[in-house]
Tab-separated table of C-alpha atoms and ligand atoms in Angstrom:
chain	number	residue	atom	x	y	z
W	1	UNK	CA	45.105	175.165	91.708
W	2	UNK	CA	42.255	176.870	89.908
W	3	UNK	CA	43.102	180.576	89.947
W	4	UNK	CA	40.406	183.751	90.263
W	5	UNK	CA	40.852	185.086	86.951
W	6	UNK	CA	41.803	189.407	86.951
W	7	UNK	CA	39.056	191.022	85.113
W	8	UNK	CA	38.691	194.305	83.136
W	9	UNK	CA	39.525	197.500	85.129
W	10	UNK	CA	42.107	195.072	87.108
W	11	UNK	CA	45.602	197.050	87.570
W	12	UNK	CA	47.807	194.043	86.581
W	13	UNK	CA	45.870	193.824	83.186
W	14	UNK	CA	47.554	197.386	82.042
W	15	UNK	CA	51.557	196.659	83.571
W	16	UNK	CA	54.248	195.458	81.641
W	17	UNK	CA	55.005	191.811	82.448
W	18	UNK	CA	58.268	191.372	83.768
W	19	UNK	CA	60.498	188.380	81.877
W	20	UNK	CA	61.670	185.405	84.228
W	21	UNK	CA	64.942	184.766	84.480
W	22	UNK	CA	66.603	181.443	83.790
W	23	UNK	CA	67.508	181.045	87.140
W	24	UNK	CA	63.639	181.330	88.685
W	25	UNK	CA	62.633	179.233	85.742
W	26	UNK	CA	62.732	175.542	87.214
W	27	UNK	CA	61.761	176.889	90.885
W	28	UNK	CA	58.450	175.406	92.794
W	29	UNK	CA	57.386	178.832	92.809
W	30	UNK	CA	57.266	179.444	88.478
W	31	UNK	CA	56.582	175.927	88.028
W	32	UNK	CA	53.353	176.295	90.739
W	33	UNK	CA	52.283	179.257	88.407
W	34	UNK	CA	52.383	177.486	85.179
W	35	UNK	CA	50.552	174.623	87.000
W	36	UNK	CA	47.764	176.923	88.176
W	37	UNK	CA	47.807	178.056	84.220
W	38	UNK	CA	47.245	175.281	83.140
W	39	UNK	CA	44.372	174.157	85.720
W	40	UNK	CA	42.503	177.454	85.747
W	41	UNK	CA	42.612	177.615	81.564
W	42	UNK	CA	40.921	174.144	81.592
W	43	UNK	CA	38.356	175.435	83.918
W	44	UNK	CA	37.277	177.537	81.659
W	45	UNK	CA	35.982	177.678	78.298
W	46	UNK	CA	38.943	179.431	77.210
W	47	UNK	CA	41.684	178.426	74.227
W	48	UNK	CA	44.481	180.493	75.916
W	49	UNK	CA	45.650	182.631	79.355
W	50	UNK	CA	48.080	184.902	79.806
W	51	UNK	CA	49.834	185.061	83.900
W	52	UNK	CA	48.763	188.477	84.219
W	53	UNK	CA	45.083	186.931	83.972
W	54	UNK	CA	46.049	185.134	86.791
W	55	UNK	CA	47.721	188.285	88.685
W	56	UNK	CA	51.009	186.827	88.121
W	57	UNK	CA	52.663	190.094	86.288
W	58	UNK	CA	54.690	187.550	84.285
W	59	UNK	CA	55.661	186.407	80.648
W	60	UNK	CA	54.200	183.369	80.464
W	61	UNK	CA	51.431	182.199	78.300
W	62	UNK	CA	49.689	179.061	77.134
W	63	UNK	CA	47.656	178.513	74.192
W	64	UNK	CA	45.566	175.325	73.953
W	65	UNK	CA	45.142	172.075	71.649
W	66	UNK	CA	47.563	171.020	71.853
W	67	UNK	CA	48.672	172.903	74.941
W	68	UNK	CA	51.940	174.603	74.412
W	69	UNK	CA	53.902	176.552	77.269
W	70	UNK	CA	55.769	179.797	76.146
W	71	UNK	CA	57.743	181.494	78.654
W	72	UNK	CA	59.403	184.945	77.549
W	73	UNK	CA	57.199	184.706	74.303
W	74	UNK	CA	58.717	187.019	70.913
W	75	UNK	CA	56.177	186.807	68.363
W	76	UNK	CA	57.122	188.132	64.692
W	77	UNK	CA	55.155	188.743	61.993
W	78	UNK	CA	56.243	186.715	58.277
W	79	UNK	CA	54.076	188.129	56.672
W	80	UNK	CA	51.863	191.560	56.114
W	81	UNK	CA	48.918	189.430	55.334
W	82	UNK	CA	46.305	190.187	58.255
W	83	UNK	CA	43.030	188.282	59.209
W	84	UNK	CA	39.856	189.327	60.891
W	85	UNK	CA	38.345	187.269	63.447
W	86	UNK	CA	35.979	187.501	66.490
W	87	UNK	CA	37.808	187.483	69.686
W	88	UNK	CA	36.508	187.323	73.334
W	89	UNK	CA	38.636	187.394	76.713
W	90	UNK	CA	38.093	185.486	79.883
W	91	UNK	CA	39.023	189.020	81.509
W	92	UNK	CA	36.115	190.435	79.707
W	93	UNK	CA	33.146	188.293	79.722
W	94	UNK	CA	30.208	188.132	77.888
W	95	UNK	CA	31.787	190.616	75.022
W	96	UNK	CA	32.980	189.582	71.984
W	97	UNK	CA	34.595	191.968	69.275
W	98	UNK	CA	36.862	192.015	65.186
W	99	UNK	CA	40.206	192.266	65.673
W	100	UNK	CA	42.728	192.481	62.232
W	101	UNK	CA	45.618	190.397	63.501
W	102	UNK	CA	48.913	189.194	61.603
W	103	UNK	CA	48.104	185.600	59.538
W	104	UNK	CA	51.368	183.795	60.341
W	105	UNK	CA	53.980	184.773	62.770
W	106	UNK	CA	57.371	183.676	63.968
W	107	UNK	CA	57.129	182.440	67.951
W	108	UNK	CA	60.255	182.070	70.244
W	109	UNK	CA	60.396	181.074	73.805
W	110	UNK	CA	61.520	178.765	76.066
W	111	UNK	CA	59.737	175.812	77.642
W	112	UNK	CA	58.392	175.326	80.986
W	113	UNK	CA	61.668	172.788	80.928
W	114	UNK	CA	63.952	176.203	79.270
W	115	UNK	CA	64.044	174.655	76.268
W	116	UNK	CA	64.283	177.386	73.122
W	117	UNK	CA	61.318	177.018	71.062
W	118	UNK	CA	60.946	178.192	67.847
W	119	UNK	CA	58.042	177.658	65.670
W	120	UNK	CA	55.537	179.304	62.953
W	121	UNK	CA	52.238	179.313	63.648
W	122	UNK	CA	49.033	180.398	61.727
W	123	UNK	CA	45.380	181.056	60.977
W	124	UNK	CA	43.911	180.332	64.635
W	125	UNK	CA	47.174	179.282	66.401
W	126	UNK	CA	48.970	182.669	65.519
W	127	UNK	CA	45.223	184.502	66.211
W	128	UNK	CA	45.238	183.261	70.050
W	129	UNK	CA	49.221	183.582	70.695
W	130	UNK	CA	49.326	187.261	69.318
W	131	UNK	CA	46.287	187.865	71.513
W	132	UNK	CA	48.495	186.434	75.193
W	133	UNK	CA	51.419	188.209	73.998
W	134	UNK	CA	49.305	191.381	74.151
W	135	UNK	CA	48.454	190.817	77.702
W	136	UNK	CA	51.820	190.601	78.545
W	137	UNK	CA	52.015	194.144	77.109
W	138	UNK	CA	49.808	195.501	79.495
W	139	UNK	CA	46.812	195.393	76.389
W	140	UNK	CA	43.271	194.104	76.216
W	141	UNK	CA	42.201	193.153	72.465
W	142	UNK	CA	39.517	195.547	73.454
W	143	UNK	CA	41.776	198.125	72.607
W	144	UNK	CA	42.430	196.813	68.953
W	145	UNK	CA	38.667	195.692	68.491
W	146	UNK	CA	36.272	197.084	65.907
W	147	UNK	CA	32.387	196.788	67.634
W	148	UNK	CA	30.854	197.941	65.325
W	149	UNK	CA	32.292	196.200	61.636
W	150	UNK	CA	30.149	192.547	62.431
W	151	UNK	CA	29.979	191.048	58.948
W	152	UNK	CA	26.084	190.632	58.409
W	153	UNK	CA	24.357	187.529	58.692
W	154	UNK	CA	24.217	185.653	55.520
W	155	UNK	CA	21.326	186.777	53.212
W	156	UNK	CA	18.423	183.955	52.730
W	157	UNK	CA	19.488	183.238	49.534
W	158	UNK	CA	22.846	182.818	50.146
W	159	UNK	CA	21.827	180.440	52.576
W	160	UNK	CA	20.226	178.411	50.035
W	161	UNK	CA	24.192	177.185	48.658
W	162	UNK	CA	25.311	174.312	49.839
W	163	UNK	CA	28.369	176.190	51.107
W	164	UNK	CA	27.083	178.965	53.832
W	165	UNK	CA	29.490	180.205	55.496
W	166	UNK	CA	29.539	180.713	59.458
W	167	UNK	CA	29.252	184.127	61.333
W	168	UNK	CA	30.731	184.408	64.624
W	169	UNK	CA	28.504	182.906	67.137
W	170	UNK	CA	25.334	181.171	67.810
W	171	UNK	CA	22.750	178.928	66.215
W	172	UNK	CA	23.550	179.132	62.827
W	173	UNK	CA	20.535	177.858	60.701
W	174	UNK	CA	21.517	176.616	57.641
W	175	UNK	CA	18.904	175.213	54.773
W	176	UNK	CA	19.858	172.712	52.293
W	177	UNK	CA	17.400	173.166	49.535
W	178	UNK	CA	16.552	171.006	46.336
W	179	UNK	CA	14.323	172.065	43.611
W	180	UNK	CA	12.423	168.074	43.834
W	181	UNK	CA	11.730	165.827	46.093
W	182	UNK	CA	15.385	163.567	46.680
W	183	UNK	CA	16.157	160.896	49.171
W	184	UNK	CA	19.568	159.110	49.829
W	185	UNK	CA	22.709	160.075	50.470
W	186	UNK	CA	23.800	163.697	49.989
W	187	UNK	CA	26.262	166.062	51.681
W	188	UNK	CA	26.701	169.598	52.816
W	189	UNK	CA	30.116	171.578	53.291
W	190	UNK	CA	30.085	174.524	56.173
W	191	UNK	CA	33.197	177.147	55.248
W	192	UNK	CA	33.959	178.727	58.572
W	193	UNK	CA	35.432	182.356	58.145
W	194	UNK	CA	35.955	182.975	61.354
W	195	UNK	CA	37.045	181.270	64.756
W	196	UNK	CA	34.643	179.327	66.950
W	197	UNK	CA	33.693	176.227	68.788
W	198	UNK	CA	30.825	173.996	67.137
W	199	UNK	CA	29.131	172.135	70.107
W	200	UNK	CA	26.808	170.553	68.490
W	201	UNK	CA	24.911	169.454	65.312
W	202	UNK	CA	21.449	168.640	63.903
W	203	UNK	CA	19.681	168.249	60.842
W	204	UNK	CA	16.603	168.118	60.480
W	205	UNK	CA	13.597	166.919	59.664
W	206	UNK	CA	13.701	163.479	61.855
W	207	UNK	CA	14.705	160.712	60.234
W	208	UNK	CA	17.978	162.296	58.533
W	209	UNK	CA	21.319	160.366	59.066
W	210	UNK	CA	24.517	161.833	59.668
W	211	UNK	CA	26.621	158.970	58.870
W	212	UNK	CA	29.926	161.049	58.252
W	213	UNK	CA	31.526	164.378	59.337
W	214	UNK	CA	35.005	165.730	58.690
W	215	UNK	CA	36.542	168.854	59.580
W	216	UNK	CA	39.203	169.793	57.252
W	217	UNK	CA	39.185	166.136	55.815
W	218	UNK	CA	39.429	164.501	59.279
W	219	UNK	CA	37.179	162.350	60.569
W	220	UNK	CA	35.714	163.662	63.804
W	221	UNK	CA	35.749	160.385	65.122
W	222	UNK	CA	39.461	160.574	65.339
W	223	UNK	CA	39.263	163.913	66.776
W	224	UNK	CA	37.703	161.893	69.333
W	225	UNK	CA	34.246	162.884	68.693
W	226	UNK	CA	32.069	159.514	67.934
W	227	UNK	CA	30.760	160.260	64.362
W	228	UNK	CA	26.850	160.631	64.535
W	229	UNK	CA	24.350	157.413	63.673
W	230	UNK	CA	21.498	159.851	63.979
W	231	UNK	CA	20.346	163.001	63.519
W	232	UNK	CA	22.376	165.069	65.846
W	233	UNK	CA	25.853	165.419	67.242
W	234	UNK	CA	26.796	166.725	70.783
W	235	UNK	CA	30.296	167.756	70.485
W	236	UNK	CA	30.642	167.780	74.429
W	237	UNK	CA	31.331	170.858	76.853
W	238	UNK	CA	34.619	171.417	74.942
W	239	UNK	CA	33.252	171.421	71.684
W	240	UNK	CA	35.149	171.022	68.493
W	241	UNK	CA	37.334	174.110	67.596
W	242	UNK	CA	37.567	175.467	64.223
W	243	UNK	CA	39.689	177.946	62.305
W	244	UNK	CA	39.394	180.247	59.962
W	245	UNK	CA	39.391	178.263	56.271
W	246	UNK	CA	38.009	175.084	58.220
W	247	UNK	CA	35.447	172.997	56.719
W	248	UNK	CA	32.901	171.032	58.078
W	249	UNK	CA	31.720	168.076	55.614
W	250	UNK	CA	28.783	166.064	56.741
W	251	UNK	CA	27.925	163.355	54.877
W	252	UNK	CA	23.828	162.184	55.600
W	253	UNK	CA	21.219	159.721	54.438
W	254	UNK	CA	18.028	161.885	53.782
W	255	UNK	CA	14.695	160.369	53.785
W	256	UNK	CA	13.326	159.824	50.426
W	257	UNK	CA	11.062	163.092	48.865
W	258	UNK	CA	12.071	165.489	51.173
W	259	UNK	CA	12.757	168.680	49.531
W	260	UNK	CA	14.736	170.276	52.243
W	261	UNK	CA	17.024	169.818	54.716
W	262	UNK	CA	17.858	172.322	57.962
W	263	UNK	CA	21.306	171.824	59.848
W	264	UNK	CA	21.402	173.831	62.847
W	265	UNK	CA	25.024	174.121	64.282
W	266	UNK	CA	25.768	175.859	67.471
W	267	UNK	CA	29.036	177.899	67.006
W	268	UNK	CA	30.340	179.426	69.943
W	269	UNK	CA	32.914	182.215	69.910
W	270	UNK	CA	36.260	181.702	70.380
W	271	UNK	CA	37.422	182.945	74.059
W	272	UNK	CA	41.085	183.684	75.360
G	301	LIG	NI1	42.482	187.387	76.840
């Protein structure tokens, strides 16, 4: 069952969670929860929920792709190495802010089944799982979020590389300049600093062919998006999430003497 998600100013946002026991564990009643976890988070836009989101003052999170269960979640930090990223919140919608959170951590927990789990996660995995954990803690990442530090939009000529690198969210307008005319096949690399969803892809002018594009040297066709035989890529409702240190590779045909190419990618913010 799809679930009315608690929103800022909601009491059972700022409580302590209370851990379930291994007794309540396998009941209808826990089980039902985690169900309605699972249904409400696909719902959404959203890449994780916490049960307090759902007014269930529990400790239970999920975090998506692949979808992983963590009941009585312990994250650790390994390391003192932190990364900032742009993070949004179902329970606050329509903001987005930076928040400095530990690279890799250390999570324990036990399945939906009571299984131990113990695992490391990093980069955008350890991002989203810190973020739940908070809300179990009673703690918006609006607390920990800087407003105002948004890392400026590249500067024109930067965006003249073939490497820009992606801000936060948005059409991102990138322009893949040549000093004379060229035709044929070419590429372009997109660094992505930051996490996001890309939901879609075009280059233009008309007549460009994306015959190849790889995230992190994976095809996105077997990510299950069809690789593009024209000029633009829909990446669907769900879009394609990336990480920070992900890079996009398209690989296109460009008509012969153009001097310049545009890819436009839509990048939306990463919400949990
Ligand atoms: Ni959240």
């Amino acid at each position: 069952m799809i679930r009315p998600i608690a929103l800022i100013g909601d009491p059972v946002l700022l409580q302590m969670a209370r851990e379930v026991t291994s007794e309540e564990l396998p009941t209808p009643e826990i089980q039902a929860v985690i169900d309605d976890m699972i249904s409400t988070l696909k719902s959404t836009t959203g890449v994780g929920l916490a049960a307090p989101q759902i007014s269930e003052s529990l400790r239970i999170v999920i975090v998506d792709k692949p979808l992983t269960i963590l009941v009585n979640p312990v994250v650790t930090p390994l390391t003192t190495t932190t990364d900032t990223s742009i993070e949004g919140c179902l329970s606050v919608p329509g903001v987005t802010g930076q928040v400095r959170r530990h690279q890799t951590v250390r999570v324990e927990a036990l399945s939906r089944k009571g299984k131990p789990i113990d695992m490391v996660w990093t980069a955008f995995r350890a991002i989203v799982v810190q973020h739940e954990v908070d809300h179990l803690n009673g703690i918006l990442y609006v607390e920990r979020a800087d407003f105002t530090d948004i890392p400026p939009p590249p500067r024109p000529e930067a965006q003249k590389r073939l490497q820009p690198v992606i801000g936060s969210s948005g059409k991102k307008t990138f322009v893949i300049d040549s000093e004379k005319p060229v035709g044929g096949a070419r590429h372009a690399t997109f660094r992505f600093d930051l996490p996001g969803r890309i939901v879609g892809l075009r280059i233009q002018p008309g007549g460009a062919l994306i015959t190849r594009a790889s995230l992190s040297g994976m095809s996105l066709k077997k990510k299950g998006y069809p690789a593009g035989t024209a000029e633009q890529m829909i990446l669907g409702s769900e879009g394609l999430v990336v990480s920070p240190g992900d890079e996009l590779r398209i690989d296109l045909r460009m008509p012969s003497g153009k001097r310049r190419l545009v890819a436009e990618v839509d990048v939306n913010p990463l919400t949990t």
